[in-house]
Amino acid sequence: MTLIQSIWTPPESICRLATASDNAGWQLEPNTGAIPNIWAAGVVGTHPGAAGPVGYVIGGLKDSTYAINPALQMYDPDKSEWTLLASMPNPVYAPVAAWINGSIYVAGGIDADSIATKDLQVYDPQTDTWDN
């Protein structure tokens, strides 16, 4: 089982924590195919298209332009592959996110007008849809 933690996704890699059984500790994984971000949220969960746990990177600012990134990106460590999923309906950076009962809950964040929001956005990986 591979766990992924990411608040900042550098252009060339993402950090992952290897399992206790292989004792590798924190490792860098390729970031090829991902949209580099800063101030994104990250959670670990599951996805119907993946055999094991996956990492999700939610929202943030694009690192080259500082524009809000509405993307929801999924990293499957078994395939070393990034997938772009449904975009957030209300894009934000610096949100808080959690994996609860098979869904991603994204709370708050800062919107395109630089205003802190109280929004709660919920993503369902089974249907690739957001509820706001």
The first five atom37 places (N, CA, C, CB, O) and aatype in JSON, in Angstrom:
{
  "aatype": [12, 16, 10, 9, 5, 15, 9, 17, 16, 14, 14, 6, 15, 9, 4, 1, 10, 0, 16, 0, 15, 3, 2, 0, 7, 17, 5, 10, 6, 14, 2, 16, 7, 0, 9, 14, 2, 9, 17, 0, 0, 7, 19, 19, 7, 16, 8, 14, 7, 0, 0, 7, 14, 19, 7, 18, 19, 9, 7, 7, 10, 11, 3, 15, 16, 18, 0, 9, 2, 14, 0, 10, 5, 12, 18, 3, 14, 3, 11, 15, 6, 17, 16, 10, 10, 0, 15, 12, 14, 2, 14, 19, 18, 0, 14, 19, 0, 0, 17, 9, 2, 7, 15, 9, 18, 19, 0, 7, 7, 9, 3, 0, 3, 15, 9, 0, 16, 11, 3, 10, 5, 19, 18, 3, 14, 5, 16, 3, 16, 17, 3, 2],
  "atom_mask": [
    [1, 1, 1, 1, 1],
    [1, 1, 1, 1, 1],
    [1, 1, 1, 1, 1],
    [1, 1, 1, 1, 1],
    [1, 1, 1, 1, 1],
    [1, 1, 1, 1, 1],
    [1, 1, 1, 1, 1],
    [1, 1, 1, 1, 1],
    [1, 1, 1, 1, 1],
    [1, 1, 1, 1, 1],
    [1, 1, 1, 1, 1],
    [1, 1, 1, 1, 1],
    [1, 1, 1, 1, 1],
    [1, 1, 1, 1, 1],
    [1, 1, 1, 1, 1],
    [1, 1, 1, 1, 1],
    [1, 1, 1, 1, 1],
    [1, 1, 1, 1, 1],
    [1, 1, 1, 1, 1],
    [1, 1, 1, 1, 1],
    [1, 1, 1, 1, 1],
    [1, 1, 1, 1, 1],
    [1, 1, 1, 1, 1],
    [1, 1, 1, 1, 1],
    [1, 1, 1, 0, 1],
    [1, 1, 1, 1, 1],
    [1, 1, 1, 1, 1],
    [1, 1, 1, 1, 1],
    [1, 1, 1, 1, 1],
    [1, 1, 1, 1, 1],
    [1, 1, 1, 1, 1],
    [1, 1, 1, 1, 1],
    [1, 1, 1, 0, 1],
    [1, 1, 1, 1, 1],
    [1, 1, 1, 1, 1],
    [1, 1, 1, 1, 1],
    [1, 1, 1, 1, 1],
    [1, 1, 1, 1, 1],
    [1, 1, 1, 1, 1],
    [1, 1, 1, 1, 1],
    [1, 1, 1, 1, 1],
    [1, 1, 1, 0, 1],
    [1, 1, 1, 1, 1],
    [1, 1, 1, 1, 1],
    [1, 1, 1, 0, 1],
    [1, 1, 1, 1, 1],
    [1, 1, 1, 1, 1],
    [1, 1, 1, 1, 1],
    [1, 1, 1, 0, 1],
    [1, 1, 1, 1, 1],
    [1, 1, 1, 1, 1],
    [1, 1, 1, 0, 1],
    [1, 1, 1, 1, 1],
    [1, 1, 1, 1, 1],
    [1, 1, 1, 0, 1],
    [1, 1, 1, 1, 1],
    [1, 1, 1, 1, 1],
    [1, 1, 1, 1, 1],
    [1, 1, 1, 0, 1],
    [1, 1, 1, 0, 1],
    [1, 1, 1, 1, 1],
    [1, 1, 1, 1, 1],
    [1, 1, 1, 1, 1],
    [1, 1, 1, 1, 1],
    [1, 1, 1, 1, 1],
    [1, 1, 1, 1, 1],
    [1, 1, 1, 1, 1],
    [1, 1, 1, 1, 1],
    [1, 1, 1, 1, 1],
    [1, 1, 1, 1, 1],
    [1, 1, 1, 1, 1],
    [1, 1, 1, 1, 1],
    [1, 1, 1, 1, 1],
    [1, 1, 1, 1, 1],
    [1, 1, 1, 1, 1],
    [1, 1, 1, 1, 1],
    [1, 1, 1, 1, 1],
    [1, 1, 1, 1, 1],
    [1, 1, 1, 1, 1],
    [1, 1, 1, 1, 1],
    [1, 1, 1, 1, 1],
    [1, 1, 1, 1, 1],
    [1, 1, 1, 1, 1],
    [1, 1, 1, 1, 1],
    [1, 1, 1, 1, 1],
    [1, 1, 1, 1, 1],
    [1, 1, 1, 1, 1],
    [1, 1, 1, 1, 1],
    [1, 1, 1, 1, 1],
    [1, 1, 1, 1, 1],
    [1, 1, 1, 1, 1],
    [1, 1, 1, 1, 1],
    [1, 1, 1, 1, 1],
    [1, 1, 1, 1, 1],
    [1, 1, 1, 1, 1],
    [1, 1, 1, 1, 1],
    [1, 1, 1, 1, 1],
    [1, 1, 1, 1, 1],
    [1, 1, 1, 1, 1],
    [1, 1, 1, 1, 1],
    [1, 1, 1, 1, 1],
    [1, 1, 1, 0, 1],
    [1, 1, 1, 1, 1],
    [1, 1, 1, 1, 1],
    [1, 1, 1, 1, 1],
    [1, 1, 1, 1, 1],
    [1, 1, 1, 1, 1],
    [1, 1, 1, 0, 1],
    [1, 1, 1, 0, 1],
    [1, 1, 1, 1, 1],
    [1, 1, 1, 1, 1],
    [1, 1, 1, 1, 1],
    [1, 1, 1, 1, 1],
    [1, 1, 1, 1, 1],
    [1, 1, 1, 1, 1],
    [1, 1, 1, 1, 1],
    [1, 1, 1, 1, 1],
    [1, 1, 1, 1, 1],
    [1, 1, 1, 1, 1],
    [1, 1, 1, 1, 1],
    [1, 1, 1, 1, 1],
    [1, 1, 1, 1, 1],
    [1, 1, 1, 1, 1],
    [1, 1, 1, 1, 1],
    [1, 1, 1, 1, 1],
    [1, 1, 1, 1, 1],
    [1, 1, 1, 1, 1],
    [1, 1, 1, 1, 1],
    [1, 1, 1, 1, 1],
    [1, 1, 1, 1, 1],
    [1, 1, 1, 1, 1],
    [1, 1, 1, 1, 1]
  ],
  "atom_positions": [
    [[0.85, -1.18, 0.0], [0.0, 0.0, 0.0], [0.88, 1.23, 0.0], [-0.96, 0.0, 1.22], [1.82, 1.32, 0.79]],
    [[0.6, 2.18, -0.86], [1.36, 3.41, -0.96], [0.47, 4.57, -0.57], [1.93, 3.6, -2.38], [-0.65, 4.69, -1.05]],
    [[0.97, 5.42, 0.29], [0.24, 6.6, 0.69], [0.87, 7.81, 0.05], [0.2, 6.74, 2.23], [2.09, 7.87, -0.12]],
    [[0.04, 8.78, -0.3], [0.55, 9.99, -0.95], [0.1, 11.2, -0.15], [0.06, 10.09, -2.41], [-1.07, 11.3, 0.23]],
    [[1.01, 12.1, 0.1], [0.69, 13.35, 0.78], [1.21, 14.48, -0.09], [1.3, 13.41, 2.22], [2.39, 14.48, -0.45]],
    [[0.36, 15.42, -0.43], [0.82, 16.52, -1.27], [0.05, 17.79, -0.96], [0.69, 16.17, -2.74], [-1.17, 17.82, -1.11]],
    [[0.73, 18.81, -0.53], [0.15, 20.13, -0.42], [0.73, 20.97, -1.55], [0.44, 20.78, 0.98], [0.06, 21.85, -2.09]],
    [[1.96, 20.71, -1.9], [2.63, 21.4, -3.0], [3.12, 20.34, -3.97], [3.8, 22.3, -2.5], [3.82, 19.41, -3.57]],
    [[2.75, 20.47, -5.22], [3.16, 19.51, -6.24], [4.22, 20.17, -7.11], [1.93, 19.04, -7.09], [3.89, 20.93, -8.02]],
    [[5.49, 19.88, -6.84], [6.54, 20.5, -7.66], [6.47, 20.0, -9.1], [7.93, 20.21, -7.07], [5.87, 18.96, -9.37]],
    [[7.09, 20.74, -10.02], [6.98, 20.38, -11.43], [7.48, 18.99, -11.77], [7.72, 21.36, -12.24], [6.97, 18.36, -12.7]],
    [[8.47, 18.49, -11.04], [9.08, 17.24, -11.47], [8.72, 16.02, -10.64], [10.53, 17.39, -11.46], [9.04, 14.91, -11.06]],
    [[8.06, 16.16, -9.48], [7.8, 14.98, -8.66], [6.73, 15.23, -7.61], [9.08, 14.53, -7.99], [6.34, 16.37, -7.35]],
    [[6.27, 14.13, -7.03], [5.35, 14.18, -5.89], [5.93, 13.25, -4.83], [3.88, 13.76, -6.3], [6.57, 12.26, -5.16]],
    [[5.7, 13.57, -3.58], [6.22, 12.73, -2.5], [5.24, 11.62, -2.19], [6.49, 13.57, -1.24], [4.03, 11.8, -2.25]],
    [[5.79, 10.45, -1.86], [4.96, 9.36, -1.38], [5.66, 8.71, -0.2], [4.69, 8.32, -2.51], [6.89, 8.71, -0.11]],
    [[4.87, 8.16, 0.68], [5.41, 7.45, 1.83], [5.25, 5.97, 1.55], [4.7, 7.86, 3.15], [4.14, 5.47, 1.39]],
    [[6.38, 5.28, 1.5], [6.35, 3.85, 1.23], [5.79, 3.11, 2.45], [7.76, 3.32, 0.86], [5.7, 3.68, 3.54]],
    [[5.43, 1.87, 2.25], [4.88, 1.08, 3.34], [5.96, 0.74, 4.36], [4.25, -0.2, 2.8], [7.16, 0.8, 4.07]],
    [[5.52, 0.4, 5.53], [6.46, 0.02, 6.58], [7.25, -1.23, 6.19], [5.72, -0.22, 7.89], [8.39, -1.4, 6.62]],
    [[6.65, -2.1, 5.38], [7.32, -3.36, 5.01], [8.52, -3.16, 4.11], [6.33, -4.27, 4.34], [9.43, -3.99, 4.12]],
    [[8.55, -2.08, 3.31], [9.72, -1.92, 2.44], [10.72, -0.9, 3.0], [9.28, -1.49, 1.05], [11.81, -0.75, 2.45]],
    [[10.37, -0.21, 4.08], [11.28, 0.69, 4.79], [11.95, 1.74, 3.92], [12.33, -0.11, 5.47], [13.03, 2.21, 4.26]],
    [[11.34, 2.11, 2.82], [11.96, 3.08, 1.92], [11.75, 4.52, 2.38], [11.4, 2.91, 0.52], [12.47, 5.42, 1.95]],
    [[10.76, 4.75, 3.25], [10.5, 6.11, 3.71], [9.9, 6.96, 2.6], [0.0, 0.0, 0.0], [9.28, 6.44, 1.68]],
    [[10.1, 8.27, 2.7], [9.57, 9.19, 1.69], [10.36, 9.04, 0.4], [9.62, 10.65, 2.2], [11.59, 9.04, 0.41]],
    [[9.64, 8.93, -0.7], [10.23, 8.78, -2.02], [9.6, 9.78, -2.97], [10.06, 7.33, -2.55], [8.47, 10.23, -2.76]],
    [[10.32, 10.14, -4.02], [9.77, 11.0, -5.06], [9.23, 10.14, -6.19], [10.85, 11.98, -5.59], [9.88, 9.2, -6.64]],
    [[8.03, 10.48, -6.64], [7.4, 9.79, -7.76], [7.36, 10.77, -8.93], [5.95, 9.27, -7.4], [7.31, 11.98, -8.71]],
    [[7.4, 10.28, -10.17], [7.33, 11.18, -11.32], [6.04, 11.99, -11.32], [7.45, 10.38, -12.63], [4.98, 11.5, -10.92]],
    [[6.15, 13.21, -11.76], [4.99, 14.09, -11.83], [4.59, 14.34, -13.28], [5.27, 15.42, -11.13], [3.81, 15.24, -13.57]],
    [[5.13, 13.54, -14.19], [4.83, 13.68, -15.6], [3.33, 13.49, -15.82], [5.64, 12.67, -16.44], [2.76, 12.48, -15.4]],
    [[2.71, 14.44, -16.49], [1.29, 14.36, -16.76], [0.43, 15.11, -15.76], [0.0, 0.0, 0.0], [-0.78, 15.24, -15.97]],
    [[1.02, 15.6, -14.68], [0.27, 16.35, -13.67], [0.38, 17.85, -13.95], [0.77, 16.03, -12.25], [1.32, 18.31, -14.6]],
    [[-0.59, 18.6, -13.44], [-0.53, 20.05, -13.49], [0.16, 20.51, -12.22], [-1.97, 20.7, -13.65], [-0.4, 20.34, -11.13]],
    [[1.36, 21.09, -12.31], [2.06, 21.52, -11.09], [1.26, 22.6, -10.35], [3.45, 22.05, -11.44], [0.74, 23.53, -10.97]],
    [[1.18, 22.47, -9.05], [0.39, 23.35, -8.21], [1.16, 23.84, -7.0], [-0.86, 22.66, -7.76], [2.16, 23.24, -6.59]],
    [[0.68, 24.93, -6.44], [1.01, 25.31, -5.08], [-0.31, 25.58, -4.38], [1.97, 26.56, -5.03], [-1.3, 25.92, -5.03]],
    [[-0.34, 25.43, -3.1], [-1.54, 25.69, -2.28], [-2.72, 24.81, -2.69], [-1.93, 27.15, -2.38], [-3.87, 25.26, -2.66]],
    [[-2.44, 23.57, -3.06], [-3.48, 22.59, -3.36], [-3.76, 21.76, -2.11], [-3.06, 21.66, -4.55], [-2.99, 21.82, -1.14]],
    [[-4.83, 21.01, -2.12], [-5.12, 20.05, -1.05], [-4.79, 18.66, -1.57], [-6.62, 20.14, -0.58], [-4.83, 18.41, -2.78]],
    [[-4.47, 17.76, -0.68], [-4.18, 16.38, -1.06], [-4.82, 15.4, -0.1], [0.0, 0.0, 0.0], [-4.81, 15.6, 1.11]],
    [[-5.38, 14.33, -0.66], [-5.95, 13.26, 0.15], [-5.62, 11.92, -0.49], [-7.49, 13.43, 0.3], [-5.29, 11.84, -1.67]],
    [[-5.72, 10.86, 0.31], [-5.57, 9.49, -0.17], [-6.93, 8.83, -0.09], [-4.49, 8.7, 0.66], [-7.64, 8.96, 0.9]],
    [[-7.29, 8.11, -1.15], [-8.58, 7.42, -1.16], [-8.53, 6.27, -2.14], [0.0, 0.0, 0.0], [-7.47, 5.7, -2.41]],
    [[-9.69, 5.93, -2.68], [-9.79, 4.87, -3.67], [-10.48, 5.42, -4.92], [-10.57, 3.64, -3.1], [-11.01, 6.53, -4.91]],
    [[-10.46, 4.63, -5.98], [-11.12, 5.0, -7.23], [-11.51, 3.72, -7.94], [-10.18, 5.9, -8.13], [-10.76, 2.74, -7.9]],
    [[-12.69, 3.69, -8.59], [-13.11, 2.45, -9.25], [-12.16, 1.97, -10.34], [-14.47, 2.65, -9.85], [-12.15, 0.78, -10.67]],
    [[-11.37, 2.87, -10.91], [-10.45, 2.48, -11.97], [-9.07, 2.07, -11.48], [0.0, 0.0, 0.0], [-8.18, 1.8, -12.28]],
    [[-8.88, 2.01, -10.16], [-7.56, 1.69, -9.61], [-7.64, 0.45, -8.72], [-7.0, 2.88, -8.8], [-8.65, 0.2, -8.06]],
    [[-6.56, -0.32, -8.72], [-6.53, -1.54, -7.92], [-6.29, -1.27, -6.44], [-5.46, -2.46, -8.44], [-6.74, -2.04, -5.59]],
    [[-5.59, -0.21, -6.14], [-5.26, 0.08, -4.74], [-5.51, 1.54, -4.43], [0.0, 0.0, 0.0], [-6.2, 2.23, -5.18]],
    [[-4.95, 2.01, -3.32], [-5.13, 3.42, -2.94], [-4.54, 4.36, -3.98], [-4.49, 3.69, -1.58], [-3.55, 4.04, -4.65]],
    [[-5.16, 5.52, -4.1], [-4.69, 6.56, -5.02], [-4.58, 7.87, -4.26], [-5.65, 6.71, -6.23], [-5.15, 8.03, -3.18]],
    [[-3.83, 8.79, -4.84], [-3.72, 10.13, -4.27], [-4.48, 11.12, -5.13], [0.0, 0.0, 0.0], [-4.49, 11.02, -6.35]],
    [[-5.12, 12.06, -4.48], [-5.84, 13.12, -5.18], [-5.21, 14.46, -4.84], [-7.35, 13.11, -4.81], [-4.88, 14.72, -3.69]],
    [[-5.03, 15.31, -5.85], [-4.58, 16.68, -5.67], [-5.71, 17.57, -6.15], [-3.22, 16.98, -6.45], [-6.18, 17.44, -7.28]],
    [[-6.16, 18.48, -5.27], [-7.38, 19.23, -5.5], [-7.11, 20.73, -5.53], [-8.42, 18.91, -4.42], [-6.56, 21.29, -4.59]],
    [[-7.49, 21.37, -6.65], [-7.4, 22.82, -6.75], [-5.97, 23.33, -6.66], [0.0, 0.0, 0.0], [-5.03, 22.67, -7.11]],
    [[-5.82, 24.52, -6.08], [-4.51, 25.14, -5.94], [-4.29, 26.25, -6.95], [0.0, 0.0, 0.0], [-5.2, 26.67, -7.66]],
    [[-3.06, 26.7, -6.99], [-2.64, 27.71, -7.96], [-1.65, 27.08, -8.92], [-2.02, 28.95, -7.25], [-0.76, 26.35, -8.5]],
    [[-1.8, 27.36, -10.2], [-0.83, 26.88, -11.18], [0.5, 27.55, -10.89], [-1.29, 27.15, -12.66], [0.56, 28.77, -10.73]],
    [[1.55, 26.76, -10.82], [2.82, 27.31, -10.33], [3.46, 28.34, -11.24], [3.77, 26.2, -10.13], [4.29, 29.12, -10.77]],
    [[3.12, 28.38, -12.51], [3.77, 29.34, -13.4], [3.0, 30.65, -13.53], [3.95, 28.72, -14.76], [3.59, 31.69, -13.79]],
    [[1.67, 30.59, -13.37], [0.86, 31.78, -13.58], [0.14, 32.27, -12.32], [-0.14, 31.52, -14.65], [-0.37, 33.39, -12.28]],
    [[0.09, 31.43, -11.32], [-0.65, 31.71, -10.07], [-2.14, 31.87, -10.32], [-0.11, 32.97, -9.41], [-2.85, 32.47, -9.51]],
    [[-2.64, 31.34, -11.43], [-4.08, 31.31, -11.69], [-4.68, 30.14, -10.91], [-4.39, 31.18, -13.24], [-4.02, 29.12, -10.71]],
    [[-5.92, 30.3, -10.48], [-6.56, 29.2, -9.76], [-6.72, 28.01, -10.7], [-7.94, 29.63, -9.2], [-7.14, 28.14, -11.84]],
    [[-6.36, 26.85, -10.18], [-6.44, 25.6, -10.94], [-7.69, 24.85, -10.5], [-5.16, 24.74, -10.73], [-7.75, 24.39, -9.35]],
    [[-8.7, 24.7, -11.35], [-9.92, 24.0, -10.97], [-9.8, 22.47, -11.01], [-11.04, 24.42, -11.87], [-10.76, 21.76, -10.72]],
    [[-8.63, 21.98, -11.36], [-8.45, 20.55, -11.62], [-8.52, 19.68, -10.36], [-7.13, 20.33, -12.31], [-8.12, 20.08, -9.27]],
    [[-9.05, 18.49, -10.57], [-8.93, 17.39, -9.62], [-8.07, 16.36, -10.33], [-10.35, 16.81, -9.18], [-8.45, 15.83, -11.37]],
    [[-6.9, 16.08, -9.75], [-5.96, 15.16, -10.36], [-5.83, 13.93, -9.48], [-4.59, 15.83, -10.58], [-5.81, 14.03, -8.25]],
    [[-5.73, 12.76, -10.1], [-5.57, 11.52, -9.37], [-4.27, 10.86, -9.78], [-6.77, 10.57, -9.62], [-3.95, 10.76, -10.96]],
    [[-3.5, 10.41, -8.78], [-2.27, 9.68, -9.05], [-2.45, 8.24, -8.61], [-1.05, 10.33, -8.33], [-2.76, 7.96, -7.46]],
    [[-2.25, 7.32, -9.56], [-2.32, 5.89, -9.27], [-0.89, 5.37, -9.19], [-3.15, 5.11, -10.37], [-0.22, 5.21, -10.22]],
    [[-0.4, 5.1, -7.97], [1.01, 4.67, -7.84], [1.29, 3.3, -8.46], [1.39, 4.64, -6.38], [2.43, 3.01, -8.82]],
    [[0.26, 2.45, -8.58], [0.49, 1.14, -9.21], [0.8, 1.28, -10.69], [-0.73, 0.24, -9.03], [1.54, 0.47, -11.25]],
    [[0.23, 2.31, -11.33], [0.46, 2.54, -12.76], [1.45, 3.67, -13.0], [-0.86, 2.86, -13.45], [1.86, 3.9, -14.14]],
    [[1.85, 4.39, -11.94], [2.68, 5.6, -12.07], [2.04, 6.55, -13.09], [4.13, 5.24, -12.51], [2.7, 7.04, -14.0]],
    [[0.75, 6.8, -12.9], [-0.02, 7.55, -13.9], [-0.92, 8.58, -13.23], [-0.86, 6.59, -14.76], [-1.55, 8.32, -12.21]],
    [[-0.98, 9.77, -13.85], [-1.88, 10.84, -13.42], [-3.1, 10.87, -14.33], [-1.16, 12.21, -13.44], [-2.98, 10.67, -15.54]],
    [[-4.27, 11.11, -13.74], [-5.51, 11.23, -14.5], [-6.22, 12.51, -14.08], [-6.43, 10.0, -14.28], [-6.33, 12.81, -12.89]],
    [[-6.68, 13.25, -15.05], [-7.45, 14.47, -14.79], [-8.92, 14.07, -14.68], [-7.23, 15.55, -15.91], [-9.47, 13.46, -15.6]],
    [[-9.55, 14.42, -13.56], [-10.96, 14.08, -13.31], [-11.81, 15.33, -13.45], [-11.14, 13.45, -11.9], [-11.32, 16.36, -13.92]],
    [[-13.07, 15.26, -13.04], [-13.99, 16.39, -13.17], [-13.47, 17.61, -12.41], [-15.4, 16.01, -12.65], [-13.01, 17.5, -11.27]],
    [[-13.53, 18.77, -13.05], [-13.07, 20.02, -12.42], [-14.01, 20.44, -11.29], [-12.97, 21.14, -13.47], [-15.2, 20.14, -11.3]],
    [[-13.43, 21.16, -10.33], [-14.22, 21.68, -9.22], [-15.23, 22.7, -9.74], [-13.31, 22.32, -8.15], [-14.89, 23.51, -10.6]],
    [[-16.48, 22.68, -9.25], [-17.46, 23.66, -9.71], [-17.12, 25.08, -9.25], [-18.84, 23.28, -9.21], [-17.4, 26.05, -9.96]],
    [[-16.53, 25.21, -8.07], [-16.11, 26.51, -7.54], [-14.63, 26.4, -7.17], [-16.97, 26.93, -6.28], [-14.3, 26.09, -6.03]],
    [[-13.74, 26.65, -8.14], [-12.31, 26.47, -7.91], [-11.78, 27.36, -6.78], [-11.55, 26.75, -9.19], [-12.17, 28.52, -6.64]],
    [[-10.88, 26.79, -5.99], [-10.26, 27.52, -4.89], [-8.82, 27.06, -4.72], [-11.05, 27.31, -3.58], [-8.41, 26.02, -5.23]],
    [[-8.06, 27.87, -4.0], [-6.75, 27.41, -3.53], [-6.75, 27.48, -2.01], [-5.59, 28.27, -4.14], [-7.55, 28.19, -1.41]],
    [[-5.84, 26.73, -1.41], [-5.7, 26.62, 0.03], [-6.95, 26.07, 0.73], [-5.36, 27.97, 0.61], [-7.31, 26.54, 1.81]],
    [[-7.62, 25.07, 0.12], [-8.76, 24.48, 0.83], [-8.28, 23.41, 1.81], [-9.75, 23.87, -0.18], [-7.1, 23.07, 1.87]],
    [[-9.21, 22.89, 2.57], [-8.98, 21.73, 3.43], [-9.75, 20.58, 2.8], [-9.42, 21.99, 4.93], [-10.89, 20.77, 2.37]],
    [[-9.16, 19.41, 2.74], [-9.83, 18.27, 2.11], [-9.71, 17.03, 2.98], [-9.26, 18.01, 0.72], [-8.74, 16.86, 3.72]],
    [[-10.72, 16.16, 2.88], [-10.71, 14.9, 3.61], [-11.41, 13.82, 2.8], [-11.39, 15.07, 4.99], [-12.31, 14.1, 2.0]],
    [[-10.98, 12.59, 3.03], [-11.62, 11.42, 2.43], [-12.55, 10.86, 3.5], [-10.56, 10.34, 1.94], [-12.09, 10.39, 4.54]],
    [[-13.87, 10.89, 3.25], [-14.85, 10.41, 4.23], [-15.86, 9.52, 3.51], [-15.57, 11.61, 4.94], [-16.54, 9.95, 2.58]],
    [[-15.95, 8.27, 3.95], [-16.94, 7.32, 3.42], [-16.98, 7.27, 1.89], [-18.32, 7.68, 3.93], [-18.05, 7.25, 1.29]],
    [[-15.82, 7.24, 1.27], [-15.75, 7.07, -0.17], [-15.92, 8.31, -1.01], [0.0, 0.0, 0.0], [-16.03, 8.22, -2.24]],
    [[-15.93, 9.48, -0.38], [-16.03, 10.75, -1.11], [-14.96, 11.72, -0.63], [-17.44, 11.38, -0.93], [-14.43, 11.58, 0.47]],
    [[-14.65, 12.69, -1.48], [-13.72, 13.75, -1.1], [-14.53, 14.97, -0.7], [-12.73, 14.09, -2.27], [-15.38, 15.44, -1.47]],
    [[-14.28, 15.47, 0.49], [-14.92, 16.68, 0.99], [-13.89, 17.81, 0.94], [-15.49, 16.48, 2.45], [-12.82, 17.69, 1.54]],
    [[-14.22, 18.88, 0.25], [-13.32, 20.03, 0.12], [-14.02, 21.22, 0.76], [-12.96, 20.32, -1.4], [-15.09, 21.65, 0.31]],
    [[-13.42, 21.74, 1.81], [-14.04, 22.84, 2.56], [-13.2, 24.11, 2.45], [-14.21, 22.45, 4.04], [-11.97, 24.08, 2.52]],
    [[-13.92, 25.22, 2.29], [-13.27, 26.52, 2.3], [-12.32, 26.73, 1.15], [0.0, 0.0, 0.0], [-12.48, 26.17, 0.07]],
    [[-11.32, 27.54, 1.41], [-10.36, 27.92, 0.39], [-10.53, 29.38, 0.03], [0.0, 0.0, 0.0], [-11.36, 30.09, 0.59]],
    [[-9.73, 29.81, -0.91], [-9.76, 31.2, -1.37], [-10.12, 31.19, -2.85], [-8.38, 31.91, -1.13], [-9.51, 30.47, -3.64]],
    [[-11.12, 32.0, -3.22], [-11.62, 31.99, -4.6], [-10.85, 32.96, -5.5], [-13.1, 32.34, -4.61], [-9.86, 33.56, -5.08]],
    [[-11.31, 33.09, -6.74], [-10.62, 33.92, -7.74], [-10.61, 35.4, -7.38], [-11.28, 33.74, -9.08], [-9.78, 36.15, -7.88]],
    [[-11.53, 35.83, -6.51], [-11.56, 37.22, -6.06], [-10.75, 37.43, -4.79], [-12.99, 37.66, -5.82], [-10.83, 38.49, -4.16]],
    [[-9.96, 36.42, -4.41], [-9.13, 36.44, -3.19], [-9.98, 36.57, -1.92], [-8.13, 37.59, -3.25], [-9.58, 37.21, -0.96]],
    [[-11.16, 35.95, -1.95], [-12.07, 35.96, -0.81], [-12.15, 34.54, -0.25], [-13.49, 36.49, -1.21], [-12.33, 33.58, -0.99]],
    [[-12.01, 34.43, 1.08], [-12.15, 33.13, 1.73], [-13.6, 32.67, 1.62], [-11.71, 33.2, 3.22], [-14.53, 33.45, 1.87]],
    [[-13.8, 31.41, 1.26], [-15.15, 30.88, 1.1], [-15.51, 29.96, 2.26], [-15.27, 30.13, -0.22], [-14.65, 29.46, 2.98]],
    [[-16.81, 29.74, 2.41], [-17.32, 28.77, 3.38], [-17.92, 27.57, 2.65], [-18.37, 29.43, 4.3], [-18.63, 26.77, 3.25]],
    [[-17.64, 27.46, 1.35], [-18.21, 26.4, 0.53], [-17.77, 25.02, 1.01], [-17.82, 26.59, -0.93], [-16.66, 24.84, 1.51]],
    [[-18.66, 24.06, 0.83], [-18.33, 22.65, 1.0], [-18.65, 21.98, -0.33], [-19.12, 21.99, 2.2], [-19.8, 21.96, -0.77]],
    [[-17.62, 21.42, -0.96], [-17.77, 20.75, -2.24], [-17.45, 19.28, -2.03], [-16.85, 21.39, -3.34], [-16.45, 18.95, -1.38]],
    [[-18.28, 18.41, -2.57], [-18.11, 16.97, -2.35], [-17.97, 16.27, -3.71], [-19.31, 16.37, -1.55], [-18.8, 16.45, -4.6]],
    [[-16.9, 15.48, -3.84], [-16.63, 14.75, -5.07], [-16.91, 13.26, -4.86], [-15.17, 14.96, -5.54], [-16.48, 12.67, -3.87]],
    [[-17.65, 12.67, -5.8], [-17.96, 11.24, -5.77], [-17.15, 10.55, -6.86], [-19.48, 10.99, -5.97], [-17.44, 10.73, -8.05]],
    [[-16.13, 9.75, -6.49], [-15.32, 9.09, -7.52], [-16.07, 8.02, -8.31], [-14.11, 8.47, -6.87], [-15.65, 7.67, -9.41]],
    [[-17.16, 7.51, -7.78], [-17.94, 6.5, -8.52], [-18.6, 7.1, -9.75], [-19.01, 5.88, -7.61], [-18.74, 6.42, -10.77]],
    [[-19.01, 8.37, -9.67], [-19.71, 9.01, -10.78], [-18.91, 10.14, -11.44], [-21.02, 9.55, -10.3], [-19.34, 10.71, -12.44]],
    [[-17.73, 10.45, -10.87], [-16.88, 11.55, -11.36], [-17.68, 12.86, -11.39], [-16.32, 11.22, -12.77], [-17.62, 13.61, -12.37]],
    [[-18.41, 13.12, -10.31], [-19.22, 14.34, -10.23], [-19.02, 15.04, -8.88], [-20.71, 14.01, -10.44], [-18.64, 14.42, -7.89]],
    [[-19.29, 16.34, -8.89], [-19.22, 17.17, -7.7], [-20.62, 17.58, -7.26], [-18.35, 18.41, -7.95], [-21.51, 17.75, -8.1]],
    [[-20.81, 17.73, -5.96], [-22.02, 18.29, -5.4], [-21.6, 19.48, -4.58], [-22.82, 17.23, -4.54], [-20.6, 19.44, -3.86]],
    [[-22.36, 20.55, -4.7], [-21.97, 21.79, -4.02], [-23.04, 22.25, -3.07], [-21.66, 22.88, -5.03], [-22.88, 23.28, -2.42]]
  ]
}
